mmCIF file of C-alpha atoms and ligand atoms in Angstrom:
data_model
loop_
_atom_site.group_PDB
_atom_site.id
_atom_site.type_symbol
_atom_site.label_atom_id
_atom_site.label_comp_id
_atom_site.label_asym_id
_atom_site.label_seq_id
_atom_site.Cartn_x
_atom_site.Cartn_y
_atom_site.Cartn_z
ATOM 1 C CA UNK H 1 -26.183 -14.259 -21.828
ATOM 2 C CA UNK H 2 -29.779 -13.962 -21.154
ATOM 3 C CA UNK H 3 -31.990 -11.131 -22.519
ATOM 4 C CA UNK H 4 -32.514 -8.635 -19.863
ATOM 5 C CA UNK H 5 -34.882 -6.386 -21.945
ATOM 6 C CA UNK H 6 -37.472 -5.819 -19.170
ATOM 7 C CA UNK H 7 -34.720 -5.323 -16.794
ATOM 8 C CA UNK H 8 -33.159 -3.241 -13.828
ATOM 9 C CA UNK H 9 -29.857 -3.226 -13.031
ATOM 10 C CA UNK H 10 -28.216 -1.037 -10.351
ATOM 11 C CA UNK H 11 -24.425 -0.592 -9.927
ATOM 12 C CA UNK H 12 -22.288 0.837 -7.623
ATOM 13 C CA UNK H 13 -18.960 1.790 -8.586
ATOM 14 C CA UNK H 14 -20.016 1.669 -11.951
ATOM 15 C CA UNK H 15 -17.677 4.308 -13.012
ATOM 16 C CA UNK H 16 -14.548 2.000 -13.513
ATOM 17 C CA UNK H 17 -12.956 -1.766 -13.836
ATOM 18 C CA UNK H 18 -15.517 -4.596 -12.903
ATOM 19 C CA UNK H 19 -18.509 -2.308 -12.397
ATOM 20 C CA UNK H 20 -17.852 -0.158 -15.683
ATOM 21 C CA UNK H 21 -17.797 -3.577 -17.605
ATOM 22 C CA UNK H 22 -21.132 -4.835 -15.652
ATOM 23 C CA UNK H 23 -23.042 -1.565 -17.033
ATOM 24 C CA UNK H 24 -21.563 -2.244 -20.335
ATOM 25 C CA UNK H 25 -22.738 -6.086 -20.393
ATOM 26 C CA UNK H 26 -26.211 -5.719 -19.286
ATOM 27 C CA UNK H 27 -26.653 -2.633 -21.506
ATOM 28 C CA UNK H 28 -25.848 -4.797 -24.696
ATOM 29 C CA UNK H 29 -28.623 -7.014 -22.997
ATOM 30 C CA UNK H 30 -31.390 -4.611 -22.826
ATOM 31 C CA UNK H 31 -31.260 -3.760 -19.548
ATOM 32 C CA UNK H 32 -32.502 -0.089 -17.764
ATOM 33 C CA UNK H 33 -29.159 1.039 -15.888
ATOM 34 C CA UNK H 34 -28.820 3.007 -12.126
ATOM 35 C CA UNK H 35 -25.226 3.970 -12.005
ATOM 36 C CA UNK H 36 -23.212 5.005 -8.921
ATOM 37 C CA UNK H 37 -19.533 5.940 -8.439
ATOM 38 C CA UNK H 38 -17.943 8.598 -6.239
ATOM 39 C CA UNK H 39 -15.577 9.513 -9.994
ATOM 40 C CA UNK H 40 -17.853 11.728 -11.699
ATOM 41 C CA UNK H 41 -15.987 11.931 -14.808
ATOM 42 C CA UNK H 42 -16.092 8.689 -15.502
ATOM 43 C CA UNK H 43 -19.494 7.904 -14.656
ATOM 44 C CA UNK H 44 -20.709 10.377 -17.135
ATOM 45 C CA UNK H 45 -18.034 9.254 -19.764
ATOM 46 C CA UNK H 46 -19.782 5.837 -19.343
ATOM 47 C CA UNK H 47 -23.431 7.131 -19.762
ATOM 48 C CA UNK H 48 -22.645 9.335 -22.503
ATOM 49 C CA UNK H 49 -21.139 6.015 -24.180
ATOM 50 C CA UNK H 50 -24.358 3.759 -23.143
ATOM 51 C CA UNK H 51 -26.909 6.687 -23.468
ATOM 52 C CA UNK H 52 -25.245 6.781 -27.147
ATOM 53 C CA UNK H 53 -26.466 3.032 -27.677
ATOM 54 C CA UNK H 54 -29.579 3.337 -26.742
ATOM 55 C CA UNK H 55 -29.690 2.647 -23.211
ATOM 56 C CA UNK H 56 -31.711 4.102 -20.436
ATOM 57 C CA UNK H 57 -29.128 5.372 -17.666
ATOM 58 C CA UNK H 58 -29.603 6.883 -14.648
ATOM 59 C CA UNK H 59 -26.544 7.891 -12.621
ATOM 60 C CA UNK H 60 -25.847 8.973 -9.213
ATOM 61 C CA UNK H 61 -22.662 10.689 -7.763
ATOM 62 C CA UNK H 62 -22.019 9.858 -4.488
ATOM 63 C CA UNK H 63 -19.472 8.138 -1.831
ATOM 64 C CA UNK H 64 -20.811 4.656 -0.566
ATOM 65 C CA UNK H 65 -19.725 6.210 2.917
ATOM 66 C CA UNK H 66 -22.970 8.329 2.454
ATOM 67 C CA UNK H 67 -25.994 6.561 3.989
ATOM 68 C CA UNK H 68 -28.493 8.825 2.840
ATOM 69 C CA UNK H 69 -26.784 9.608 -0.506
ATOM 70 C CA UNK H 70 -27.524 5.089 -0.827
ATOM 71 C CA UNK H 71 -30.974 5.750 0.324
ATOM 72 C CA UNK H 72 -31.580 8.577 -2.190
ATOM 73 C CA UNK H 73 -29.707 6.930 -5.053
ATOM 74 C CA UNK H 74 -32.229 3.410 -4.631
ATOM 75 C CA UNK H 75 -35.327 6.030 -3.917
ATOM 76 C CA UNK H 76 -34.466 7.731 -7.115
ATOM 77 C CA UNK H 77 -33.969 4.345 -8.917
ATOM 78 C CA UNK H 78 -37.404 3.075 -8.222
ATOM 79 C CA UNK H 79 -38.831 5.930 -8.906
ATOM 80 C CA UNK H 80 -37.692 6.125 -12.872
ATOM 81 C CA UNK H 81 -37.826 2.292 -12.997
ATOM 82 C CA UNK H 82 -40.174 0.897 -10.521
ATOM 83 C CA UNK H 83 -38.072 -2.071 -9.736
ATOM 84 C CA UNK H 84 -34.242 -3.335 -9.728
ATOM 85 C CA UNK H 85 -34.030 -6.801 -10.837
ATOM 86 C CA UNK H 86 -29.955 -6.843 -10.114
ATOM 87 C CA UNK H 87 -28.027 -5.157 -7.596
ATOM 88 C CA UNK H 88 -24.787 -4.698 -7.840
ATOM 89 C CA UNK H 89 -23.385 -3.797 -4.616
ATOM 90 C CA UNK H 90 -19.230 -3.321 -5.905
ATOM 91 C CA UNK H 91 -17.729 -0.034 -5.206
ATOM 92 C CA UNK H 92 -14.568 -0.958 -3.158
ATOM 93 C CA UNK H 93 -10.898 0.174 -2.460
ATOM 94 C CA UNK H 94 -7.507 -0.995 -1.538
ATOM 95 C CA UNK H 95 -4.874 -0.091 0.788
ATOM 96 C CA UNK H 96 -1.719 -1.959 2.489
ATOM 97 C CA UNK H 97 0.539 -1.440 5.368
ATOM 98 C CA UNK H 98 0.949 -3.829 8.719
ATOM 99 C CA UNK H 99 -1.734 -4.305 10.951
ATOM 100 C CA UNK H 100 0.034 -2.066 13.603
ATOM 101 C CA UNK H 101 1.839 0.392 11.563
ATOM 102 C CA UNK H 102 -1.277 1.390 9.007
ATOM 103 C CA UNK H 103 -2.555 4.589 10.041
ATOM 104 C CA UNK H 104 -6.061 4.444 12.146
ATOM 105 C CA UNK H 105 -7.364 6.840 9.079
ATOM 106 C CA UNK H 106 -6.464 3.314 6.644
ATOM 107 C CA UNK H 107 -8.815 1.673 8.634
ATOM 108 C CA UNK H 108 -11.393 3.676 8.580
ATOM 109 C CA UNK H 109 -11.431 4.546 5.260
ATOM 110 C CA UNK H 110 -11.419 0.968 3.622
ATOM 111 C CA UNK H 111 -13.866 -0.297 6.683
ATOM 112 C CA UNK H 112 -15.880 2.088 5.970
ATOM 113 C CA UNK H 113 -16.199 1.771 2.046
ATOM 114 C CA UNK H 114 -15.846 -2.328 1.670
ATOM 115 C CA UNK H 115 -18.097 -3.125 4.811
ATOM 116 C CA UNK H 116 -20.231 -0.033 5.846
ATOM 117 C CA UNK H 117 -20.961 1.064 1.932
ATOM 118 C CA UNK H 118 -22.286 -2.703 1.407
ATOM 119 C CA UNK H 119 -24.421 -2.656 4.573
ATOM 120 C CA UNK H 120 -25.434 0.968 3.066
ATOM 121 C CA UNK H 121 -26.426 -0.839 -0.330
ATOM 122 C CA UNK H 122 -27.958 -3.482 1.287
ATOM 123 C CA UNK H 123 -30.752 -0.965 3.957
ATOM 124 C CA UNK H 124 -31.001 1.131 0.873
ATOM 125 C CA UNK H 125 -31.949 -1.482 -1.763
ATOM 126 C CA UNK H 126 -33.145 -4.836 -0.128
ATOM 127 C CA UNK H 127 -36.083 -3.740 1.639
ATOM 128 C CA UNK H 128 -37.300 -2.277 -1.754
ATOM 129 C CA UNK H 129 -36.605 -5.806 -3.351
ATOM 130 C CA UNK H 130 -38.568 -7.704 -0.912
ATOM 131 C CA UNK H 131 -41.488 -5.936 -1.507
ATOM 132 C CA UNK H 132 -41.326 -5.756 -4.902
ATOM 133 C CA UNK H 133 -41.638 -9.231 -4.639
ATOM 134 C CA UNK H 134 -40.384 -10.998 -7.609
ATOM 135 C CA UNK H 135 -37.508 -12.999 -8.247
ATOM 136 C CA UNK H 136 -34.504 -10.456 -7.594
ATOM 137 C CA UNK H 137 -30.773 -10.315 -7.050
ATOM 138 C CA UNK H 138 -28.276 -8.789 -4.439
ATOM 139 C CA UNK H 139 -24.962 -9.311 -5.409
ATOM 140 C CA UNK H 140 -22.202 -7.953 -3.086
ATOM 141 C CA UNK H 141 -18.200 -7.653 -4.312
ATOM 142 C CA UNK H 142 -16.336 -9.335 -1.866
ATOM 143 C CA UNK H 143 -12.278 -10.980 -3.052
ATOM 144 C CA UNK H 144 -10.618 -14.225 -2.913
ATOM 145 C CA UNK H 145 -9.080 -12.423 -0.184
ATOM 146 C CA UNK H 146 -12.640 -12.890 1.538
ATOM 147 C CA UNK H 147 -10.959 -16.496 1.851
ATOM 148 C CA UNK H 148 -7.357 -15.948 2.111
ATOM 149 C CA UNK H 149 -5.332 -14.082 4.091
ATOM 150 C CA UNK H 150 -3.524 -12.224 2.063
ATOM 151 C CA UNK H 151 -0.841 -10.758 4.239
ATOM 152 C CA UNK H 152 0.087 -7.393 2.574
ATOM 153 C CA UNK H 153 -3.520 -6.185 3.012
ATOM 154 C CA UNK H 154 -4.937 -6.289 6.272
ATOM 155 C CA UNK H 155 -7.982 -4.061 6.135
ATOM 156 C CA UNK H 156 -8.419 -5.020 2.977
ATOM 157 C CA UNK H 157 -8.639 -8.697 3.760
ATOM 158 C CA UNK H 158 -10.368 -7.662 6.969
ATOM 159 C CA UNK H 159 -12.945 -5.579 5.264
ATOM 160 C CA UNK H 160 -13.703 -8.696 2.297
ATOM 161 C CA UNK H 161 -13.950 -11.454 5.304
ATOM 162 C CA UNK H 162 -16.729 -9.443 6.886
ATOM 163 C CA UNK H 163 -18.324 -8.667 2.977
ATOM 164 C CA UNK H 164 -18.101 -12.567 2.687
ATOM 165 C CA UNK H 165 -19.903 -12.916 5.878
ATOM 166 C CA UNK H 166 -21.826 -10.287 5.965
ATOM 167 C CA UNK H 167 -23.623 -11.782 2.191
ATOM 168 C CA UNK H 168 -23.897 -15.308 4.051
ATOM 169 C CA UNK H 169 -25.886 -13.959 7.056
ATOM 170 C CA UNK H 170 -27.860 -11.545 4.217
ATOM 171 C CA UNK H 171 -28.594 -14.865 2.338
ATOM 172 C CA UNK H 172 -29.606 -16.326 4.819
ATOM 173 C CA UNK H 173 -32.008 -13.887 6.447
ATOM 174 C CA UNK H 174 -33.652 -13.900 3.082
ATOM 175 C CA UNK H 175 -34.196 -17.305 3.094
ATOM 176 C CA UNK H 176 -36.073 -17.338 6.626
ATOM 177 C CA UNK H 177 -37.560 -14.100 5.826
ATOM 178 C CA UNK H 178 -39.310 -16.096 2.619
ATOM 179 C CA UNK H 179 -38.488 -13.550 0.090
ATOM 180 C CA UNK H 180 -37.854 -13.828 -2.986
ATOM 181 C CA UNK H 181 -34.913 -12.095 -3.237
ATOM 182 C CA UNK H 182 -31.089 -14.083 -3.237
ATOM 183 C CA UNK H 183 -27.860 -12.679 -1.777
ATOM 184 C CA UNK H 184 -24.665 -13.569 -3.942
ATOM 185 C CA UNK H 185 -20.741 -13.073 -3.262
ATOM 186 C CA UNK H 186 -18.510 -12.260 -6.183
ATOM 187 C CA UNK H 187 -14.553 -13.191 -4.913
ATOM 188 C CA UNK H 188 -12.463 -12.417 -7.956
ATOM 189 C CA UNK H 189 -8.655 -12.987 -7.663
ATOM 190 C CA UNK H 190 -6.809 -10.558 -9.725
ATOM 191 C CA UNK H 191 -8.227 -8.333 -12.481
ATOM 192 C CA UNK H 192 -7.414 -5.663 -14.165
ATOM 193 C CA UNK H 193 -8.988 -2.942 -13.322
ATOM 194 C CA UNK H 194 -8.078 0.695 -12.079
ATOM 195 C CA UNK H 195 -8.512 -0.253 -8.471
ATOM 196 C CA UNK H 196 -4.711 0.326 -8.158
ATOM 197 C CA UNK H 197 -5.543 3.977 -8.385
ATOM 198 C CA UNK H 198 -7.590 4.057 -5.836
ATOM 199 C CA UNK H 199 -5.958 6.270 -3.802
ATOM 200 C CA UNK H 200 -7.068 9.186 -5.752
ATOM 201 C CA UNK H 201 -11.082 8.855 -4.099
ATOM 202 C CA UNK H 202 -9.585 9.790 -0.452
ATOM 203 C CA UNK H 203 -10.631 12.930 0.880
ATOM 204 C CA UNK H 204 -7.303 14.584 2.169
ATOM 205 C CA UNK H 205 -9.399 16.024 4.598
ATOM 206 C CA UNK H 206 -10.191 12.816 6.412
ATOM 207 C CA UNK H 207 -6.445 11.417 6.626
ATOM 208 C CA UNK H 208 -2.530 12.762 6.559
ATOM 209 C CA UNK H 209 -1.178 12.063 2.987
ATOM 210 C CA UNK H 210 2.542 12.871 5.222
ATOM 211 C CA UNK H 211 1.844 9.916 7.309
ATOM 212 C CA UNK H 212 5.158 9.178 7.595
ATOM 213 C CA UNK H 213 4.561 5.325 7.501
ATOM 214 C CA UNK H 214 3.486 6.121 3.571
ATOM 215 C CA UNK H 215 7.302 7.046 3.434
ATOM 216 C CA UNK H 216 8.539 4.490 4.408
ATOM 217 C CA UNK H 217 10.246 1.360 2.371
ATOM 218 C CA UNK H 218 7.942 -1.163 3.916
ATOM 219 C CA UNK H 219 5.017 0.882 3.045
ATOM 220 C CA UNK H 220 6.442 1.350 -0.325
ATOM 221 C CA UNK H 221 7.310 -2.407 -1.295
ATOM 222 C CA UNK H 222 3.459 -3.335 -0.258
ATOM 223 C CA UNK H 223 1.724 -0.511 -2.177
ATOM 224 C CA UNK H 224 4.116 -1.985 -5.338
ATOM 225 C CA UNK H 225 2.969 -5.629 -5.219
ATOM 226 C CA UNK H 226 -0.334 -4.242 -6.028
ATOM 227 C CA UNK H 227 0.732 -1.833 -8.831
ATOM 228 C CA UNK H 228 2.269 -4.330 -10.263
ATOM 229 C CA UNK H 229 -0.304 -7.128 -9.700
ATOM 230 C CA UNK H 230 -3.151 -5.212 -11.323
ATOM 231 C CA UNK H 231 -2.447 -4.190 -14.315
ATOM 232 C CA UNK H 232 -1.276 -8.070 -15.506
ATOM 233 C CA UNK H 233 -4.260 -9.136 -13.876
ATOM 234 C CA UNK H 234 -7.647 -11.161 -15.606
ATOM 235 C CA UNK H 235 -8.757 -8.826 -18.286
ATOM 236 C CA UNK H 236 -12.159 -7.211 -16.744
ATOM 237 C CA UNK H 237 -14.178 -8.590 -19.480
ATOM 238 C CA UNK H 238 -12.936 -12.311 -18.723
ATOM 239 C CA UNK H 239 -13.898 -11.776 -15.173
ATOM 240 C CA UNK H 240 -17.247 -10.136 -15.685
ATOM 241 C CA UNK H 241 -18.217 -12.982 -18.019
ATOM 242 C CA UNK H 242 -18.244 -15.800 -15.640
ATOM 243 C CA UNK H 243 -19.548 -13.107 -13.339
ATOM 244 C CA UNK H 244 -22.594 -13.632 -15.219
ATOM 245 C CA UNK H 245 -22.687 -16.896 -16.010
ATOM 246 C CA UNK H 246 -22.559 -18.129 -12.470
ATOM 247 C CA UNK H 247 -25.644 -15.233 -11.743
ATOM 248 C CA UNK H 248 -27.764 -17.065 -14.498
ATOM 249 C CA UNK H 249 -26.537 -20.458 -12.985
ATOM 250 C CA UNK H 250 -27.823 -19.066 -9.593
ATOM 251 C CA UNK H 251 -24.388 -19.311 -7.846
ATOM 252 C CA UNK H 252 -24.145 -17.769 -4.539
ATOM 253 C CA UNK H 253 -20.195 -17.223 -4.092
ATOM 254 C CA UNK H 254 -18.466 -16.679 -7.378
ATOM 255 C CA UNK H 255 -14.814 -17.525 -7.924
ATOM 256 C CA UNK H 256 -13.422 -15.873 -11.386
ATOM 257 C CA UNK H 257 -10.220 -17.814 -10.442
ATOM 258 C CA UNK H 258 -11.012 -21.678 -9.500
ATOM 259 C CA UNK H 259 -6.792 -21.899 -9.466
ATOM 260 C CA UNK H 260 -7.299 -20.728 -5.651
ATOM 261 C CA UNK H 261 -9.490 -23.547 -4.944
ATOM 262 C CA UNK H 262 -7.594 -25.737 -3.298
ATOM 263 C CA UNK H 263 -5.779 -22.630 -1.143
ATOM 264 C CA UNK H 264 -9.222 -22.217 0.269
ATOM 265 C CA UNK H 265 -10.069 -25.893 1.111
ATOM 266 C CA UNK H 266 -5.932 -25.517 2.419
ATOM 267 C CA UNK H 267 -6.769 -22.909 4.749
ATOM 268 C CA UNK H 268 -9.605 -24.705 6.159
ATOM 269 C CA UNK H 269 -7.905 -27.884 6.762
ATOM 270 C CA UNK H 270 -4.876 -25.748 8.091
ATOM 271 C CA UNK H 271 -7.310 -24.255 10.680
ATOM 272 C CA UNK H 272 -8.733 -26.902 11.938
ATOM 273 C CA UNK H 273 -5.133 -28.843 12.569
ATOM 274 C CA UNK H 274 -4.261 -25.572 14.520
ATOM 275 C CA UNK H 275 -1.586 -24.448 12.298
ATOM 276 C CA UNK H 276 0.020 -21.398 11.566
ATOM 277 C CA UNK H 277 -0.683 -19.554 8.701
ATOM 278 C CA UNK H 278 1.635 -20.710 5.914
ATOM 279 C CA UNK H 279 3.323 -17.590 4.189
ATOM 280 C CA UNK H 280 3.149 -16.939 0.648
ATOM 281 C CA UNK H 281 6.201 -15.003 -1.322
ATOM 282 C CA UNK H 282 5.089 -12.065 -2.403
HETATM 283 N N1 LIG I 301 -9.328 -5.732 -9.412
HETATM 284 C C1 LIG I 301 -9.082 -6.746 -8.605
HETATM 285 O O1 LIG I 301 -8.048 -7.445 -8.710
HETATM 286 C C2 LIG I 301 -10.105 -7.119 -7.551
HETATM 287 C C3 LIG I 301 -9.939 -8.344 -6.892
HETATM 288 C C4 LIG I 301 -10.848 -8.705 -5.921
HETATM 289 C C5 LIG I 301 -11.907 -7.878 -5.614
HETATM 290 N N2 LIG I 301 -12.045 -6.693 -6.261
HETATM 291 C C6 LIG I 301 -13.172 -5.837 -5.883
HETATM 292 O O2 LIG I 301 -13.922 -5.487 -7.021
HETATM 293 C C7 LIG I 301 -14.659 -4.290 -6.736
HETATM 294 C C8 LIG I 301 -14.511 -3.348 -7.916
HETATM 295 O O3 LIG I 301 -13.152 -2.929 -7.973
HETATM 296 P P1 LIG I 301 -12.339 -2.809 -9.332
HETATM 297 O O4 LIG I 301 -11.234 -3.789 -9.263
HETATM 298 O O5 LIG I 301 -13.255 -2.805 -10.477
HETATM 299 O O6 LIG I 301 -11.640 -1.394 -9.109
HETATM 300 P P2 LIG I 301 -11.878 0.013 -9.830
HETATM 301 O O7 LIG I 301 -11.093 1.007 -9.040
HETATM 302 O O8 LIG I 301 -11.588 -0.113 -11.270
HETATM 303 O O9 LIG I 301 -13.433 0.254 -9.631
HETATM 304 C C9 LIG I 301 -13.957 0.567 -8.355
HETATM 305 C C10 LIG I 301 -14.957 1.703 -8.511
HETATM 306 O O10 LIG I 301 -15.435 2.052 -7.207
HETATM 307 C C11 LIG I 301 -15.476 3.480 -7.118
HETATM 308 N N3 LIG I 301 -15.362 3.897 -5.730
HETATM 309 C C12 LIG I 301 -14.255 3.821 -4.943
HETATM 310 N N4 LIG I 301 -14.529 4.325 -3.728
HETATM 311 C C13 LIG I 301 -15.827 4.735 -3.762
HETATM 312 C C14 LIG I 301 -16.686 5.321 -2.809
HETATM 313 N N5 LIG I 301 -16.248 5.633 -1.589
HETATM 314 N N6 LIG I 301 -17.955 5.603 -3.172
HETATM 315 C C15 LIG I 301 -18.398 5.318 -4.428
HETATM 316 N N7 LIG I 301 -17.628 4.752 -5.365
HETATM 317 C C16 LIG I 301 -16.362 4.468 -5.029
HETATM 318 C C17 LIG I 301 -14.293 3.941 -7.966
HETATM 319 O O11 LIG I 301 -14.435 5.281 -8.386
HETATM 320 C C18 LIG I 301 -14.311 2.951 -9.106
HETATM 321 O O12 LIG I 301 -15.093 3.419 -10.180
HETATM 322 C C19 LIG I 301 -14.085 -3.750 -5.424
HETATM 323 O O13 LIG I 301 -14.968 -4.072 -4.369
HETATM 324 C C20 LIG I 301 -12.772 -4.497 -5.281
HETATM 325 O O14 LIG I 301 -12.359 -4.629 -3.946
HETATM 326 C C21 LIG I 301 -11.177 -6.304 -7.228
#
């Protein structure tokens, strides 16, 4: 890993799994820390722990959902640092269900938090980076199932497509804008992280925990393919490592698990021959 002694690097959901292990990885490489997570325990667990090392943290407490909470937490980042090299723009959640049984509230909330808390990263931190004017990074989570369809999610697959997307068209704006910040797309398959319990961020107030659909076996069998998925998942650290080696090799869509390769290039092929999607056993 590079030294990243005279560096920035901002994190959103910093507090846990992937982002936790980012903070912990450039903090061992010198780098000046803005952390973000909506889990305030945890957040100040992990700057306690980096503080403790010698590292200059700043954190933030807020939901991604919050547009001005973004704007704040980038205003208050320049302002102790004067620039962010590395934006990390990763807080995300799960959820699972069938397109027309999952509760409108579902949709909102992972929309919301996967797509609309990028775009909120993205006003709050890019225009900063272009005029800072040096050679800077954007670096949006996205999944593999950006890429694949993976059928027991579909906001969740709906929401990475568009973070996919959305870091293409960012990329790309950047280039014709002639900055010099890039846009890069992390898509890791499975890892183990806590994002299996991420049902505890949801504001009750904002959706009916007695849904009865979250009753209901189908429901039930879905929500269990991902706790028991995640926890046999990449370890974090495995994942986070060629996380950083394809940054340094200037990668712009990362794949922590090339085994889904040829899945992808299937899809494509699949598409364009007009078939059906092919179902996968879950
Ligand atoms: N773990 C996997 O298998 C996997 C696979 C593909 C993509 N991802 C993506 O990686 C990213 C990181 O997830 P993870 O696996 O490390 O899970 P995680 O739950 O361990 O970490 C996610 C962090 O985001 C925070 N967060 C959740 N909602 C938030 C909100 N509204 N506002 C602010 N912070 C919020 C959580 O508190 C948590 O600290 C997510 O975008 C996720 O979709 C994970």
């Amino acid at each position: 890993m590079q030294d990243y002694g005279s560096k920035v690097v901002a994190v959103t959901g910093a507090a846990n799994g992937i982002g936790r292990e980012l903070a912990r990885r450039f903090a061992a490489a010198g780098a000046g820390l803005a952390l973000a997570d909506i889990d305030a325990d945890h957040l100040e667990a992990l700057r306690t722990e980096l503080t403790a090392g010698g590292t200059d943290v700043l954190t933030a407490v807020f939901d991604v959902r919050d547009a001005e909470a973004m704007e704040d937490f980038a205003r208050r980042t320049y302002d102790v640092y004067g620039a962010v090299d590395l934006f990390f723009n990763n807080a995300g959640v799960i959820s699972v269900g069938t397109v027309w049984e999952q509760p409108l509230a579902d949709w909102d909330w992972l929309l919301d938090v996967n797509v609309k808390g990028l775009v909120h990263g993205i006003k709050a931190f890019v225009p900063r980076m272009i005029a800072q004017n040096t050679p800077c990074r954007i670096v949006d989570t996205a999944s593999i199932a950006g890429l694949l369809a993976v059928e027991n999610s579909p906001a969740y697959v709906a929401s990475k497509f568009a973070a996919l997307s959305l870091t293409e068209v960012l990329d790309l704006q950047l280039q014709a804008a002639g900055s010099k910040v890039t846009a890069h797309v992390v898509c890791p398959g499975v890892v183990r992280t806590d994002l299996d319990n991420c049902l505890r961020h949801r504001d009750p107030g904002r959706y009916d925990p007695d849904d009865p659909y979250y009753k209901t076996d189908d429901h039930r069998s879905r929500f269990a393919v991902v706790t028991r998925s995640i926890p046999v998942g990449m370890p974090v650290d495995e994942a986070v490592t060629v996380v950083v080696d394809e940054l340094e090799k200037g990668t712009f869509c990362i794949f922590t698990h090339p085994m889904y390769n040829p899945a992808v290039t299937g899809r494509t092929a699949a598409l364009v021959a007009g078939s059906r999607p092919a179902r996968v056993a879950r």
